[in-house]
């Protein structure tokens, strides 16, 4: 009697398909580890670094401020906080995808190309709307609208309110979460370079404003940019449901150009004029003062190059849409029937219309009978 040998190979615990199908559950378990760590005294100190904001400073009450204020500055521990809220962003992304976007996709029966673009616009429109409302609330609560000089006055802005710091932490966490989402959403290889440039530009400018203590200017520019981008993606969602809808794109095109102009005006006004006339223009890492000529030129150059790149992409997009629209509306060209000359044309007329044989032709059976008689 033959004895079967037991297989020594163990099945893969975390396969590719398993991770893709259950990535939200895996990330949720990792996030719960940090939250459960707050319940035990041994792990509470380590978990607090990931869950709560770090580097808290309490300012005592003064004559102007009757109550003590709790402010924050940035440090290396912020990377841990960004990592935790990156996990939260992945979970929220999966919830929106499963309970909102996938249900709409099943009803609309989109093609594969429209399916991926619809998911992208659905996720980004939700994020842009939330971030734009949150940023506007901070601008109003901290009197940015009534006093625009707050953008450069009292620089460096190394102390932030809870809302300001949490806003920047969440922005960095969201755009860092976009890297693993390229894998989770099975992004096409030809689309990955475009997405990497897109994500990299956001992280570069948000982190630059955060680290150079230009958080006031960065907040205003982000709210302005997010509002324009929200209008584009919400218009694209309506376009997928009804391809005749074009009004949203027309409004977005106007606001996009205005947004680029306002971005350049506010940047030059803050960095080129406001900070250039400040009294303290010495590089000091301890106080977070980066108001020197080289840094100001680098900041303005990066902003101008980015705006020029966005305008170049915008012009190419509009030209492509114009070509598609013109070719779609162009009437089809009808070919005129060609008439041959010489014997072939006479033969064609004898044999009937378009070469078909008629009863009156010379080669009909009755004519042949008359000739033979």
PDB file of C-alpha atoms in Angstrom, residues 100-316:
ATOM      1  CA  UNK A 100     -20.327  55.069  -2.995  1.00  0.00           C
ATOM      2  CA  UNK A 101     -18.315  54.835  -6.207  1.00  0.00           C
ATOM      3  CA  UNK A 102     -18.618  51.085  -6.849  1.00  0.00           C
ATOM      4  CA  UNK A 103     -22.414  51.242  -6.490  1.00  0.00           C
ATOM      5  CA  UNK A 104     -22.613  54.090  -9.015  1.00  0.00           C
ATOM      6  CA  UNK A 105     -20.300  52.208 -11.416  1.00  0.00           C
ATOM      7  CA  UNK A 106     -22.582  49.161 -11.359  1.00  0.00           C
ATOM      8  CA  UNK A 107     -25.588  51.281 -12.324  1.00  0.00           C
ATOM      9  CA  UNK A 108     -23.865  53.348 -15.032  1.00  0.00           C
ATOM     10  CA  UNK A 109     -21.967  50.440 -16.705  1.00  0.00           C
ATOM     11  CA  UNK A 110     -18.892  52.506 -17.582  1.00  0.00           C
ATOM     12  CA  UNK A 111     -16.085  51.276 -19.805  1.00  0.00           C
ATOM     13  CA  UNK A 112     -12.684  50.496 -18.258  1.00  0.00           C
ATOM     14  CA  UNK A 113     -11.271  53.920 -19.168  1.00  0.00           C
ATOM     15  CA  UNK A 114     -14.272  55.803 -17.839  1.00  0.00           C
ATOM     16  CA  UNK A 115     -14.362  53.544 -14.796  1.00  0.00           C
ATOM     17  CA  UNK A 116     -10.842  54.523 -13.683  1.00  0.00           C
ATOM     18  CA  UNK A 117     -11.377  58.227 -14.424  1.00  0.00           C
ATOM     19  CA  UNK A 118     -14.705  58.211 -12.591  1.00  0.00           C
ATOM     20  CA  UNK A 119     -13.066  56.668  -9.523  1.00  0.00           C
ATOM     21  CA  UNK A 120     -10.235  59.201  -9.642  1.00  0.00           C
ATOM     22  CA  UNK A 121     -12.585  62.179  -9.916  1.00  0.00           C
ATOM     23  CA  UNK A 122     -14.897  60.780  -7.251  1.00  0.00           C
ATOM     24  CA  UNK A 123     -12.101  60.392  -4.714  1.00  0.00           C
ATOM     25  CA  UNK A 124     -10.455  63.737  -5.476  1.00  0.00           C
ATOM     26  CA  UNK A 125     -13.693  65.729  -5.529  1.00  0.00           C
ATOM     27  CA  UNK A 126     -14.552  64.442  -2.034  1.00  0.00           C
ATOM     28  CA  UNK A 127     -11.071  65.309  -0.748  1.00  0.00           C
ATOM     29  CA  UNK A 128     -10.937  68.740  -2.401  1.00  0.00           C
ATOM     30  CA  UNK A 129     -14.376  69.669  -1.063  1.00  0.00           C
ATOM     31  CA  UNK A 130     -13.503  68.661   2.507  1.00  0.00           C
ATOM     32  CA  UNK A 131     -10.069  70.333   2.445  1.00  0.00           C
ATOM     33  CA  UNK A 132     -11.442  73.513   0.844  1.00  0.00           C
ATOM     34  CA  UNK A 133     -14.183  73.879   3.475  1.00  0.00           C
ATOM     35  CA  UNK A 134     -11.736  73.121   6.299  1.00  0.00           C
ATOM     36  CA  UNK A 135      -9.145  75.578   4.983  1.00  0.00           C
ATOM     37  CA  UNK A 136     -11.750  78.314   4.512  1.00  0.00           C
ATOM     38  CA  UNK A 137     -12.872  77.827   8.115  1.00  0.00           C
ATOM     39  CA  UNK A 138      -9.273  78.351   9.303  1.00  0.00           C
ATOM     40  CA  UNK A 139      -8.880  81.462   7.130  1.00  0.00           C
ATOM     41  CA  UNK A 140     -12.047  83.017   8.541  1.00  0.00           C
ATOM     42  CA  UNK A 141     -11.373  82.048  12.165  1.00  0.00           C
ATOM     43  CA  UNK A 142      -7.830  83.480  12.105  1.00  0.00           C
ATOM     44  CA  UNK A 143      -8.823  86.733  10.312  1.00  0.00           C
ATOM     45  CA  UNK A 144      -6.875  86.112   7.105  1.00  0.00           C
ATOM     46  CA  UNK A 145      -9.630  87.685   5.026  1.00  0.00           C
ATOM     47  CA  UNK A 146      -9.863  90.962   6.966  1.00  0.00           C
ATOM     48  CA  UNK A 147      -6.077  91.422   7.276  1.00  0.00           C
ATOM     49  CA  UNK A 148      -4.065  90.105   4.271  1.00  0.00           C
ATOM     50  CA  UNK A 149      -0.784  91.412   5.767  1.00  0.00           C
ATOM     51  CA  UNK A 150      -0.871  88.448   8.130  1.00  0.00           C
ATOM     52  CA  UNK A 151       0.654  86.466   5.245  1.00  0.00           C
ATOM     53  CA  UNK A 152       4.062  88.056   5.868  1.00  0.00           C
ATOM     54  CA  UNK A 153       3.745  90.017   9.084  1.00  0.00           C
ATOM     55  CA  UNK A 154       5.554  88.642  12.159  1.00  0.00           C
ATOM     56  CA  UNK A 155       7.510  86.084  10.132  1.00  0.00           C
ATOM     57  CA  UNK A 156       8.669  83.390  10.958  1.00  0.00           C
ATOM     58  CA  UNK A 157       5.325  81.734  11.624  1.00  0.00           C
ATOM     59  CA  UNK A 158       6.915  78.877  13.549  1.00  0.00           C
ATOM     60  CA  UNK A 159       4.012  78.537  16.016  1.00  0.00           C
ATOM     61  CA  UNK A 160       0.731  77.177  14.691  1.00  0.00           C
ATOM     62  CA  UNK A 161      -2.713  76.634  16.119  1.00  0.00           C
ATOM     63  CA  UNK A 162      -4.090  73.112  16.476  1.00  0.00           C
ATOM     64  CA  UNK A 163      -6.278  73.522  13.375  1.00  0.00           C
ATOM     65  CA  UNK A 164      -3.381  74.817  11.269  1.00  0.00           C
ATOM     66  CA  UNK A 165      -0.962  72.043  12.172  1.00  0.00           C
ATOM     67  CA  UNK A 166      -3.574  69.298  11.906  1.00  0.00           C
ATOM     68  CA  UNK A 167      -4.523  70.636   8.464  1.00  0.00           C
ATOM     69  CA  UNK A 168      -0.941  70.323   7.211  1.00  0.00           C
ATOM     70  CA  UNK A 169      -0.494  66.887   8.811  1.00  0.00           C
ATOM     71  CA  UNK A 170      -3.655  65.646   7.096  1.00  0.00           C
ATOM     72  CA  UNK A 171      -2.564  67.103   3.748  1.00  0.00           C
ATOM     73  CA  UNK A 172       0.790  65.356   3.889  1.00  0.00           C
ATOM     74  CA  UNK A 173      -0.887  62.130   5.040  1.00  0.00           C
ATOM     75  CA  UNK A 174      -3.391  62.190   2.168  1.00  0.00           C
ATOM     76  CA  UNK A 175      -0.820  62.695  -0.567  1.00  0.00           C
ATOM     77  CA  UNK A 176       1.511  60.091   0.939  1.00  0.00           C
ATOM     78  CA  UNK A 177      -1.393  57.621   0.943  1.00  0.00           C
ATOM     79  CA  UNK A 178      -1.673  58.125  -2.830  1.00  0.00           C
ATOM     80  CA  UNK A 179       1.540  56.089  -3.352  1.00  0.00           C
ATOM     81  CA  UNK A 180       0.191  52.747  -2.034  1.00  0.00           C
ATOM     82  CA  UNK A 181      -3.148  53.480  -3.716  1.00  0.00           C
ATOM     83  CA  UNK A 182      -1.398  53.184  -7.079  1.00  0.00           C
ATOM     84  CA  UNK A 183      -0.847  49.533  -6.166  1.00  0.00           C
ATOM     85  CA  UNK A 184      -4.213  48.934  -4.518  1.00  0.00           C
ATOM     86  CA  UNK A 185      -6.201  50.443  -7.420  1.00  0.00           C
ATOM     87  CA  UNK A 186      -4.207  48.528 -10.079  1.00  0.00           C
ATOM     88  CA  UNK A 187      -3.144  51.678 -11.894  1.00  0.00           C
ATOM     89  CA  UNK A 188      -1.985  51.147 -15.473  1.00  0.00           C
ATOM     90  CA  UNK A 189       1.755  51.334 -16.064  1.00  0.00           C
ATOM     91  CA  UNK A 190       1.404  54.152 -18.592  1.00  0.00           C
ATOM     92  CA  UNK A 191      -0.533  56.247 -16.042  1.00  0.00           C
ATOM     93  CA  UNK A 192       1.932  55.790 -13.161  1.00  0.00           C
ATOM     94  CA  UNK A 193       4.505  58.440 -14.295  1.00  0.00           C
ATOM     95  CA  UNK A 194       1.764  61.079 -14.603  1.00  0.00           C
ATOM     96  CA  UNK A 195       0.435  60.191 -11.163  1.00  0.00           C
ATOM     97  CA  UNK A 196       3.907  60.288  -9.601  1.00  0.00           C
ATOM     98  CA  UNK A 197       4.557  63.783 -10.962  1.00  0.00           C
ATOM     99  CA  UNK A 198       1.112  64.880  -9.784  1.00  0.00           C
ATOM    100  CA  UNK A 199       1.626  63.545  -6.245  1.00  0.00           C
ATOM    101  CA  UNK A 200       5.236  64.735  -6.053  1.00  0.00           C
ATOM    102  CA  UNK A 201       4.312  68.336  -6.858  1.00  0.00           C
ATOM    103  CA  UNK A 202       1.734  68.398  -4.068  1.00  0.00           C
ATOM    104  CA  UNK A 203       4.125  66.933  -1.498  1.00  0.00           C
ATOM    105  CA  UNK A 204       6.960  69.241  -2.553  1.00  0.00           C
ATOM    106  CA  UNK A 205       4.936  72.445  -2.152  1.00  0.00           C
ATOM    107  CA  UNK A 206       2.998  71.431   0.973  1.00  0.00           C
ATOM    108  CA  UNK A 207       6.129  70.202   2.752  1.00  0.00           C
ATOM    109  CA  UNK A 208       8.038  73.291   1.591  1.00  0.00           C
ATOM    110  CA  UNK A 209       5.446  75.673   3.047  1.00  0.00           C
ATOM    111  CA  UNK A 210       5.351  73.624   6.265  1.00  0.00           C
ATOM    112  CA  UNK A 211       9.114  73.409   6.792  1.00  0.00           C
ATOM    113  CA  UNK A 212       9.928  77.005   5.735  1.00  0.00           C
ATOM    114  CA  UNK A 213       7.258  78.377   8.098  1.00  0.00           C
ATOM    115  CA  UNK A 214       5.260  79.799   5.182  1.00  0.00           C
ATOM    116  CA  UNK A 215       2.133  78.039   6.424  1.00  0.00           C
ATOM    117  CA  UNK A 216      -0.035  81.166   6.129  1.00  0.00           C
ATOM    118  CA  UNK A 217       0.741  81.646   2.451  1.00  0.00           C
ATOM    119  CA  UNK A 218       0.554  77.906   1.807  1.00  0.00           C
ATOM    120  CA  UNK A 219      -2.916  77.683   3.334  1.00  0.00           C
ATOM    121  CA  UNK A 220      -4.306  80.477   1.136  1.00  0.00           C
ATOM    122  CA  UNK A 221      -2.799  79.020  -2.037  1.00  0.00           C
ATOM    123  CA  UNK A 222      -4.034  75.512  -1.207  1.00  0.00           C
ATOM    124  CA  UNK A 223      -7.621  76.663  -0.642  1.00  0.00           C
ATOM    125  CA  UNK A 224      -7.539  78.607  -3.908  1.00  0.00           C
ATOM    126  CA  UNK A 225      -6.105  75.674  -5.849  1.00  0.00           C
ATOM    127  CA  UNK A 226      -8.380  73.080  -4.247  1.00  0.00           C
ATOM    128  CA  UNK A 227     -11.497  75.059  -5.134  1.00  0.00           C
ATOM    129  CA  UNK A 228     -10.553  75.159  -8.830  1.00  0.00           C
ATOM    130  CA  UNK A 229      -9.639  71.467  -8.855  1.00  0.00           C
ATOM    131  CA  UNK A 230     -12.882  70.544  -7.105  1.00  0.00           C
ATOM    132  CA  UNK A 231     -14.847  72.308  -9.834  1.00  0.00           C
ATOM    133  CA  UNK A 232     -12.977  70.385 -12.536  1.00  0.00           C
ATOM    134  CA  UNK A 233     -13.527  66.943 -11.015  1.00  0.00           C
ATOM    135  CA  UNK A 234     -17.175  67.549 -10.140  1.00  0.00           C
ATOM    136  CA  UNK A 235     -17.721  68.721 -13.744  1.00  0.00           C
ATOM    137  CA  UNK A 236     -16.094  65.545 -15.016  1.00  0.00           C
ATOM    138  CA  UNK A 237     -18.437  63.457 -12.844  1.00  0.00           C
ATOM    139  CA  UNK A 238     -21.449  65.206 -14.393  1.00  0.00           C
ATOM    140  CA  UNK A 239     -19.924  64.761 -17.848  1.00  0.00           C
ATOM    141  CA  UNK A 240     -19.701  60.981 -17.356  1.00  0.00           C
ATOM    142  CA  UNK A 241     -23.398  60.860 -16.513  1.00  0.00           C
ATOM    143  CA  UNK A 242     -24.350  63.165 -19.424  1.00  0.00           C
ATOM    144  CA  UNK A 243     -21.781  63.793 -22.190  1.00  0.00           C
ATOM    145  CA  UNK A 244     -23.678  66.889 -23.345  1.00  0.00           C
ATOM    146  CA  UNK A 245     -22.779  68.655 -20.086  1.00  0.00           C
ATOM    147  CA  UNK A 246     -20.029  71.198 -20.884  1.00  0.00           C
ATOM    148  CA  UNK A 247     -20.907  74.266 -18.798  1.00  0.00           C
ATOM    149  CA  UNK A 248     -18.828  73.153 -15.829  1.00  0.00           C
ATOM    150  CA  UNK A 249     -15.683  72.836 -17.957  1.00  0.00           C
ATOM    151  CA  UNK A 250     -16.183  76.327 -19.382  1.00  0.00           C
ATOM    152  CA  UNK A 251     -16.455  77.827 -15.896  1.00  0.00           C
ATOM    153  CA  UNK A 252     -13.464  75.788 -14.736  1.00  0.00           C
ATOM    154  CA  UNK A 253     -11.348  77.056 -17.658  1.00  0.00           C
ATOM    155  CA  UNK A 254     -11.972  80.676 -16.657  1.00  0.00           C
ATOM    156  CA  UNK A 255     -11.348  80.065 -12.951  1.00  0.00           C
ATOM    157  CA  UNK A 256      -8.225  78.029 -13.697  1.00  0.00           C
ATOM    158  CA  UNK A 257      -6.557  80.963 -15.442  1.00  0.00           C
ATOM    159  CA  UNK A 258      -7.692  83.363 -12.716  1.00  0.00           C
ATOM    160  CA  UNK A 259      -6.394  80.978 -10.073  1.00  0.00           C
ATOM    161  CA  UNK A 260      -2.952  80.886 -11.663  1.00  0.00           C
ATOM    162  CA  UNK A 261      -2.846  84.711 -11.792  1.00  0.00           C
ATOM    163  CA  UNK A 262      -3.951  85.056  -8.157  1.00  0.00           C
ATOM    164  CA  UNK A 263      -1.360  82.490  -7.089  1.00  0.00           C
ATOM    165  CA  UNK A 264       1.429  84.451  -8.755  1.00  0.00           C
ATOM    166  CA  UNK A 265       0.165  87.795  -7.391  1.00  0.00           C
ATOM    167  CA  UNK A 266      -0.094  86.547  -3.794  1.00  0.00           C
ATOM    168  CA  UNK A 267       3.294  84.808  -3.982  1.00  0.00           C
ATOM    169  CA  UNK A 268       5.108  87.860  -5.357  1.00  0.00           C
ATOM    170  CA  UNK A 269       3.314  90.152  -2.904  1.00  0.00           C
ATOM    171  CA  UNK A 270       4.192  87.977   0.103  1.00  0.00           C
ATOM    172  CA  UNK A 271       7.683  86.743  -0.751  1.00  0.00           C
ATOM    173  CA  UNK A 272       8.906  89.440  -3.133  1.00  0.00           C
ATOM    174  CA  UNK A 273       7.633  92.508  -1.266  1.00  0.00           C
ATOM    175  CA  UNK A 274       6.441  91.605   2.238  1.00  0.00           C
ATOM    176  CA  UNK A 275       9.326  89.378   3.345  1.00  0.00           C
ATOM    177  CA  UNK A 276      11.893  91.375   1.362  1.00  0.00           C
ATOM    178  CA  UNK A 277      11.121  94.478   3.469  1.00  0.00           C
ATOM    179  CA  UNK A 278      11.232  92.667   6.798  1.00  0.00           C
ATOM    180  CA  UNK A 279      13.868  93.788   9.298  1.00  0.00           C
ATOM    181  CA  UNK A 280      15.101  90.317  10.267  1.00  0.00           C
ATOM    182  CA  UNK A 281      16.690  88.745   7.183  1.00  0.00           C
ATOM    183  CA  UNK A 282      19.186  86.356   8.773  1.00  0.00           C
ATOM    184  CA  UNK A 283      19.149  82.592   8.383  1.00  0.00           C
ATOM    185  CA  UNK A 284      18.394  81.098  11.826  1.00  0.00           C
ATOM    186  CA  UNK A 285      17.438  77.431  12.148  1.00  0.00           C
ATOM    187  CA  UNK A 286      16.730  77.698  15.867  1.00  0.00           C
ATOM    188  CA  UNK A 287      13.931  80.243  15.377  1.00  0.00           C
ATOM    189  CA  UNK A 288      12.892  78.897  11.956  1.00  0.00           C
ATOM    190  CA  UNK A 289      13.779  82.083  10.081  1.00  0.00           C
ATOM    191  CA  UNK A 290      14.499  81.365   6.392  1.00  0.00           C
ATOM    192  CA  UNK A 291      13.985  84.919   5.167  1.00  0.00           C
ATOM    193  CA  UNK A 292      17.122  85.243   3.054  1.00  0.00           C
ATOM    194  CA  UNK A 293      17.505  86.187  -0.606  1.00  0.00           C
ATOM    195  CA  UNK A 294      18.436  82.685  -1.810  1.00  0.00           C
ATOM    196  CA  UNK A 295      15.395  81.081  -0.163  1.00  0.00           C
ATOM    197  CA  UNK A 296      13.041  83.771  -1.456  1.00  0.00           C
ATOM    198  CA  UNK A 297      14.315  83.303  -5.021  1.00  0.00           C
ATOM    199  CA  UNK A 298      13.981  79.512  -4.719  1.00  0.00           C
ATOM    200  CA  UNK A 299      10.401  79.800  -3.416  1.00  0.00           C
ATOM    201  CA  UNK A 300       9.305  82.191  -6.160  1.00  0.00           C
ATOM    202  CA  UNK A 301      11.079  80.144  -8.843  1.00  0.00           C
ATOM    203  CA  UNK A 302       9.398  76.906  -7.765  1.00  0.00           C
ATOM    204  CA  UNK A 303       5.970  78.554  -7.699  1.00  0.00           C
ATOM    205  CA  UNK A 304       6.416  80.237 -11.094  1.00  0.00           C
ATOM    206  CA  UNK A 305       7.752  77.069 -12.751  1.00  0.00           C
ATOM    207  CA  UNK A 306       4.863  75.031 -11.377  1.00  0.00           C
ATOM    208  CA  UNK A 307       2.279  77.558 -12.553  1.00  0.00           C
ATOM    209  CA  UNK A 308       3.882  77.657 -16.017  1.00  0.00           C
ATOM    210  CA  UNK A 309       3.840  73.831 -16.162  1.00  0.00           C
ATOM    211  CA  UNK A 310       0.159  73.778 -15.190  1.00  0.00           C
ATOM    212  CA  UNK A 311      -0.699  76.393 -17.818  1.00  0.00           C
ATOM    213  CA  UNK A 312       1.145  74.393 -20.467  1.00  0.00           C
ATOM    214  CA  UNK A 313      -0.826  71.270 -19.551  1.00  0.00           C
ATOM    215  CA  UNK A 314      -4.032  73.315 -19.515  1.00  0.00           C
ATOM    216  CA  UNK A 315      -3.423  74.739 -23.014  1.00  0.00           C
ATOM    217  CA  UNK A 316      -2.688  71.269 -24.412  1.00  0.00           C
TER     218      UNK A 316
END
